Amino acid sequence: MCWDVAKQVLLDSNSPAEVQLFAAQTLKNRARLCRTAPLQQCQALQHDVLGVLAQRSDALPQLMKQLCLALVDLSLPAGDTLPGLISHVTGALPATTALLTLEYMAEEVGLMTHFGLGGSNEERVEALMELKARLRGCAGGVFSWLSHQAKQPGPPGHAARVLACFNAWTRLGSLQALQNQDDLQALVGLALTHLRTPESEAFEASADALSEVIDHCPEAWLSALQVCVFVCGRFRSPSGAIDDVFDP
């Protein structure tokens, strides 16, 4: 009942902002309780949240975050359906909404220490490892989509959101899923472009992106990363000195 009322409030853009935020928090809290719910129930609620996200791309950032987190919580129990969900998110939702959803998805899983409420601690840790493996299995498609987004002009803040999402998936240890050098070059190139301009809104996200890539880059991709850096051009630090991330 509370879920239906909250959904109706959120679909009404004329509802007061504080009421909408409370409704979004209600959905998020209810979704978190559903992490161990039957798959069919999760999918039905997931469909509701996707419907709200599709219609409320104009929502305030705080409200959007609650809705994206609700979708993430509902998606985690259904690990087998993650590829289809991610495909729907990137294909049917506005880019800004999709970027936030994918960022929070990787962040939430990365912060977990166990998954599930039943079983021993060892079993819950094992369930988390399986969940992370399933999510990393989707990372190749996510990186390809992020690479495409990196080449789009987008609204203000678009580059910062692309890089924040890239950072979250990189921290999850997903770089081994990169499908080709072009994806890496597009994302590293975006970071280097904004790192040249300290006043850029994406400056901090760019610095974080390069740091995360260097820390988590699989050995097999190191040579490709070097090529990307030199293809995109060496970059200057705010002090004006030339930095080369590969020189000792």
Short mmCIF file of C-alpha atoms in Angstrom, two decimals:
data_model
loop_
_atom_site.label_atom_id
_atom_site.label_comp_id
_atom_site.label_asym_id
_atom_site.label_seq_id
_atom_site.Cartn_x
_atom_site.Cartn_y
_atom_site.Cartn_z
CA MET A 1 0.00 0.00 0.00
CA CYS A 2 2.75 2.47 0.99
CA TRP A 3 4.61 1.53 -2.19
CA ASP A 4 1.60 2.36 -4.41
CA VAL A 5 1.01 5.70 -2.67
CA ALA A 6 4.68 6.66 -2.93
CA LYS A 7 4.70 5.76 -6.62
CA GLN A 8 1.64 7.92 -7.30
CA VAL A 9 3.23 10.87 -5.48
CA LEU A 10 6.42 10.55 -7.51
CA LEU A 11 4.59 10.36 -10.81
CA ASP A 12 2.86 13.66 -9.98
CA SER A 13 5.44 16.35 -10.73
CA ASN A 14 3.19 18.91 -9.04
CA SER A 15 3.58 17.29 -5.62
CA PRO A 16 5.60 19.39 -3.13
CA ALA A 17 9.33 18.69 -3.32
CA GLU A 18 9.59 17.57 0.30
CA VAL A 19 6.68 15.14 -0.17
CA GLN A 20 8.32 13.69 -3.29
CA LEU A 21 11.63 13.24 -1.48
CA PHE A 22 9.88 11.44 1.39
CA ALA A 23 8.12 9.20 -1.14
CA ALA A 24 11.43 8.41 -2.87
CA GLN A 25 13.06 7.56 0.47
CA THR A 26 10.09 5.30 1.24
CA LEU A 27 10.64 3.43 -2.03
CA LYS A 28 14.35 3.13 -1.34
CA ASN A 29 13.84 1.79 2.19
CA ARG A 30 11.20 -0.67 1.00
CA ALA A 31 13.49 -1.78 -1.84
CA ARG A 32 16.35 -2.45 0.59
CA LEU A 33 14.09 -4.76 2.57
CA CYS A 34 13.41 -6.65 -0.67
CA ARG A 35 17.03 -7.71 -1.18
CA THR A 36 16.07 -11.20 -0.02
CA ALA A 37 12.51 -11.17 -1.44
CA PRO A 38 11.30 -13.64 -4.11
CA LEU A 39 12.54 -12.84 -7.60
CA GLN A 40 9.08 -12.17 -9.04
CA GLN A 41 8.32 -9.60 -6.35
CA CYS A 42 11.62 -7.83 -6.96
CA GLN A 43 11.02 -7.70 -10.70
CA ALA A 44 7.50 -6.26 -10.25
CA LEU A 45 8.80 -3.50 -7.97
CA GLN A 46 11.77 -2.97 -10.29
CA HIS A 47 9.33 -2.32 -13.14
CA ASP A 48 7.59 0.34 -11.02
CA VAL A 49 10.83 2.18 -10.24
CA LEU A 50 11.94 2.06 -13.87
CA GLY A 51 8.61 3.62 -14.83
CA VAL A 52 9.09 6.47 -12.39
CA LEU A 53 12.70 7.05 -13.51
CA ALA A 54 11.65 7.14 -17.15
CA GLN A 55 9.04 9.83 -16.47
CA ARG A 56 10.89 11.92 -13.90
CA SER A 57 14.20 12.72 -15.56
CA ASP A 58 13.59 16.31 -14.40
CA ALA A 59 13.65 15.32 -10.73
CA LEU A 60 15.94 17.01 -8.21
CA PRO A 61 19.33 15.29 -7.65
CA GLN A 62 18.44 14.17 -4.10
CA LEU A 63 15.22 12.56 -5.32
CA MET A 64 16.93 10.96 -8.31
CA LYS A 65 19.57 9.42 -6.07
CA GLN A 66 16.95 7.75 -3.86
CA LEU A 67 15.17 6.32 -6.90
CA CYS A 68 18.40 5.03 -8.46
CA LEU A 69 19.40 3.40 -5.17
CA ALA A 70 15.97 1.77 -4.95
CA LEU A 71 16.46 0.30 -8.43
CA VAL A 72 19.91 -0.98 -7.47
CA ASP A 73 18.59 -2.69 -4.34
CA LEU A 74 15.85 -4.38 -6.34
CA SER A 75 18.29 -5.53 -9.03
CA LEU A 76 20.92 -7.18 -6.82
CA PRO A 77 18.92 -10.27 -5.75
CA ALA A 78 18.28 -11.11 -9.41
CA GLY A 79 21.90 -11.55 -10.44
CA ASP A 80 20.99 -13.62 -13.50
CA THR A 81 18.90 -10.76 -14.88
CA LEU A 82 21.54 -8.05 -14.41
CA PRO A 83 22.64 -8.02 -18.10
CA GLY A 84 19.07 -7.43 -19.26
CA LEU A 85 18.46 -4.76 -16.65
CA ILE A 86 21.68 -2.89 -17.51
CA SER A 87 20.81 -3.08 -21.20
CA HIS A 88 17.38 -1.59 -20.42
CA VAL A 89 18.86 1.15 -18.22
CA THR A 90 21.36 2.24 -20.87
CA GLY A 91 18.91 1.90 -23.74
CA ALA A 92 15.62 3.21 -22.34
CA LEU A 93 16.46 5.72 -19.60
CA PRO A 94 17.88 9.23 -20.11
CA ALA A 95 21.69 9.21 -20.11
CA THR A 96 21.96 11.17 -16.84
CA THR A 97 19.64 8.73 -15.06
CA ALA A 98 21.46 5.71 -16.51
CA LEU A 99 24.85 7.09 -15.46
CA LEU A 100 23.69 7.61 -11.87
CA THR A 101 22.08 4.17 -11.69
CA LEU A 102 25.18 2.37 -12.96
CA GLU A 103 27.47 4.41 -10.70
CA TYR A 104 25.42 3.61 -7.59
CA MET A 105 25.16 -0.05 -8.60
CA ALA A 106 28.93 -0.49 -8.70
CA GLU A 107 29.44 1.61 -5.56
CA GLU A 108 26.87 -0.30 -3.51
CA VAL A 109 28.35 -3.68 -4.38
CA GLY A 110 31.87 -2.39 -3.83
CA LEU A 111 31.00 -1.27 -0.28
CA MET A 112 29.35 -4.55 0.74
CA THR A 113 31.14 -6.96 3.07
CA HIS A 114 28.59 -9.77 2.62
CA PHE A 115 25.34 -10.42 0.77
CA GLY A 116 22.08 -12.04 1.86
CA LEU A 117 20.56 -12.54 5.28
CA GLY A 118 20.53 -16.33 5.52
CA GLY A 119 23.33 -18.84 5.93
CA SER A 120 26.67 -18.62 7.67
CA ASN A 121 29.02 -15.67 7.39
CA GLU A 122 31.19 -17.67 4.99
CA GLU A 123 28.18 -18.38 2.79
CA ARG A 124 27.19 -14.70 2.74
CA VAL A 125 30.73 -13.69 1.80
CA GLU A 126 30.68 -16.31 -0.95
CA ALA A 127 27.33 -14.95 -2.17
CA LEU A 128 28.88 -11.48 -2.37
CA MET A 129 31.82 -12.78 -4.39
CA GLU A 130 29.37 -14.39 -6.79
CA LEU A 131 27.39 -11.15 -7.07
CA LYS A 132 30.58 -9.18 -7.82
CA ALA A 133 31.57 -11.72 -10.46
CA ARG A 134 28.17 -11.39 -12.13
CA LEU A 135 28.43 -7.62 -12.12
CA ARG A 136 31.96 -7.68 -13.53
CA GLY A 137 30.61 -9.94 -16.24
CA CYS A 138 28.43 -7.03 -17.36
CA ALA A 139 31.26 -4.51 -17.25
CA GLY A 140 32.38 -4.88 -20.87
CA GLY A 141 29.04 -3.59 -22.11
CA VAL A 142 29.03 -0.83 -19.49
CA PHE A 143 32.49 0.38 -20.55
CA SER A 144 31.47 0.36 -24.21
CA TRP A 145 28.40 2.44 -23.37
CA LEU A 146 30.50 4.82 -21.23
CA SER A 147 32.95 5.15 -24.11
CA HIS A 148 30.07 6.24 -26.35
CA GLN A 149 28.89 8.71 -23.70
CA ALA A 150 32.43 10.09 -23.38
CA LYS A 151 32.25 11.17 -27.02
CA GLN A 152 28.90 12.96 -26.61
CA PRO A 153 28.75 16.68 -25.73
CA GLY A 154 25.93 16.26 -23.21
CA PRO A 155 24.48 18.79 -20.73
CA PRO A 156 26.56 20.54 -18.02
CA GLY A 157 28.07 17.96 -15.69
CA HIS A 158 27.91 15.17 -18.26
CA ALA A 159 31.67 14.53 -18.39
CA ALA A 160 31.93 14.46 -14.59
CA ARG A 161 29.09 11.93 -14.39
CA VAL A 162 30.66 9.71 -17.08
CA LEU A 163 33.98 9.70 -15.22
CA ALA A 164 32.35 9.12 -11.82
CA CYS A 165 30.57 6.07 -13.24
CA PHE A 166 33.80 4.86 -14.86
CA ASN A 167 35.60 5.27 -11.51
CA ALA A 168 32.99 3.21 -9.65
CA TRP A 169 33.24 0.30 -12.09
CA THR A 170 37.04 0.50 -12.16
CA ARG A 171 37.22 0.32 -8.35
CA LEU A 172 35.09 -2.82 -8.55
CA GLY A 173 37.97 -4.47 -10.42
CA SER A 174 36.16 -4.61 -13.74
CA LEU A 175 38.84 -3.36 -16.15
CA GLN A 176 39.62 -6.90 -17.27
CA ALA A 177 36.23 -6.86 -18.98
CA LEU A 178 37.29 -4.07 -21.36
CA GLN A 179 36.51 -5.26 -24.85
CA ASN A 180 38.82 -3.07 -26.91
CA GLN A 181 41.44 -0.35 -26.70
CA ASP A 182 39.12 2.25 -28.21
CA ASP A 183 36.90 2.18 -25.11
CA LEU A 184 39.88 2.75 -22.83
CA GLN A 185 41.24 5.49 -25.07
CA ALA A 186 37.92 7.37 -25.12
CA LEU A 187 37.58 7.33 -21.33
CA VAL A 188 41.23 8.09 -20.54
CA GLY A 189 41.14 10.79 -23.22
CA LEU A 190 38.10 12.41 -21.57
CA ALA A 191 39.92 12.42 -18.23
CA LEU A 192 43.09 13.92 -19.71
CA THR A 193 41.12 16.62 -21.53
CA HIS A 194 39.50 17.88 -18.33
CA LEU A 195 42.65 17.42 -16.25
CA ARG A 196 44.32 20.11 -18.36
CA THR A 197 41.80 22.63 -17.00
CA PRO A 198 41.76 22.90 -13.19
CA GLU A 199 38.59 25.00 -13.28
CA SER A 200 36.73 22.27 -15.19
CA GLU A 201 33.73 20.79 -13.37
CA ALA A 202 35.17 17.37 -14.20
CA PHE A 203 38.71 18.11 -12.94
CA GLU A 204 38.46 16.09 -9.71
CA ALA A 205 36.66 13.20 -11.41
CA SER A 206 39.39 13.20 -14.08
CA ALA A 207 42.19 12.99 -11.51
CA ASP A 208 40.35 10.21 -9.71
CA ALA A 209 39.79 8.35 -12.98
CA LEU A 210 43.48 8.30 -13.91
CA SER A 211 44.46 7.25 -10.40
CA GLU A 212 41.92 4.42 -10.37
CA VAL A 213 42.93 3.21 -13.83
CA ILE A 214 46.60 3.08 -12.87
CA ASP A 215 45.83 1.29 -9.58
CA HIS A 216 43.47 -1.29 -11.08
CA CYS A 217 44.70 -1.73 -14.64
CA PRO A 218 45.35 -5.42 -15.43
CA GLU A 219 48.87 -6.16 -16.60
CA ALA A 220 47.54 -7.16 -20.01
CA TRP A 221 46.17 -3.63 -20.49
CA LEU A 222 49.20 -1.65 -19.26
CA SER A 223 50.76 -1.30 -22.70
CA ALA A 224 47.39 -0.23 -24.12
CA LEU A 225 47.06 2.33 -21.33
CA GLN A 226 50.49 3.75 -22.18
CA VAL A 227 49.44 4.05 -25.81
CA CYS A 228 46.23 5.82 -24.75
CA VAL A 229 48.09 8.37 -22.66
CA PHE A 230 50.51 9.21 -25.45
CA VAL A 231 47.82 9.21 -28.15
CA CYS A 232 45.70 11.58 -26.08
CA GLY A 233 48.76 13.69 -25.30
CA ARG A 234 50.88 14.28 -22.25
CA PHE A 235 49.21 16.49 -19.70
CA ARG A 236 50.26 19.33 -17.45
CA SER A 237 49.68 19.51 -13.73
CA PRO A 238 48.21 22.75 -12.26
CA SER A 239 51.79 23.85 -11.45
CA GLY A 240 52.65 23.71 -15.13
CA ALA A 241 55.10 20.82 -14.87
CA ILE A 242 54.83 17.98 -17.33
CA ASP A 243 53.64 14.78 -15.66
CA ASP A 244 54.09 11.31 -17.04
CA VAL A 245 52.32 8.65 -15.01
CA PHE A 246 54.66 5.91 -16.22
CA ASP A 247 58.04 7.52 -15.53
CA PRO A 248 59.57 6.73 -12.12
#
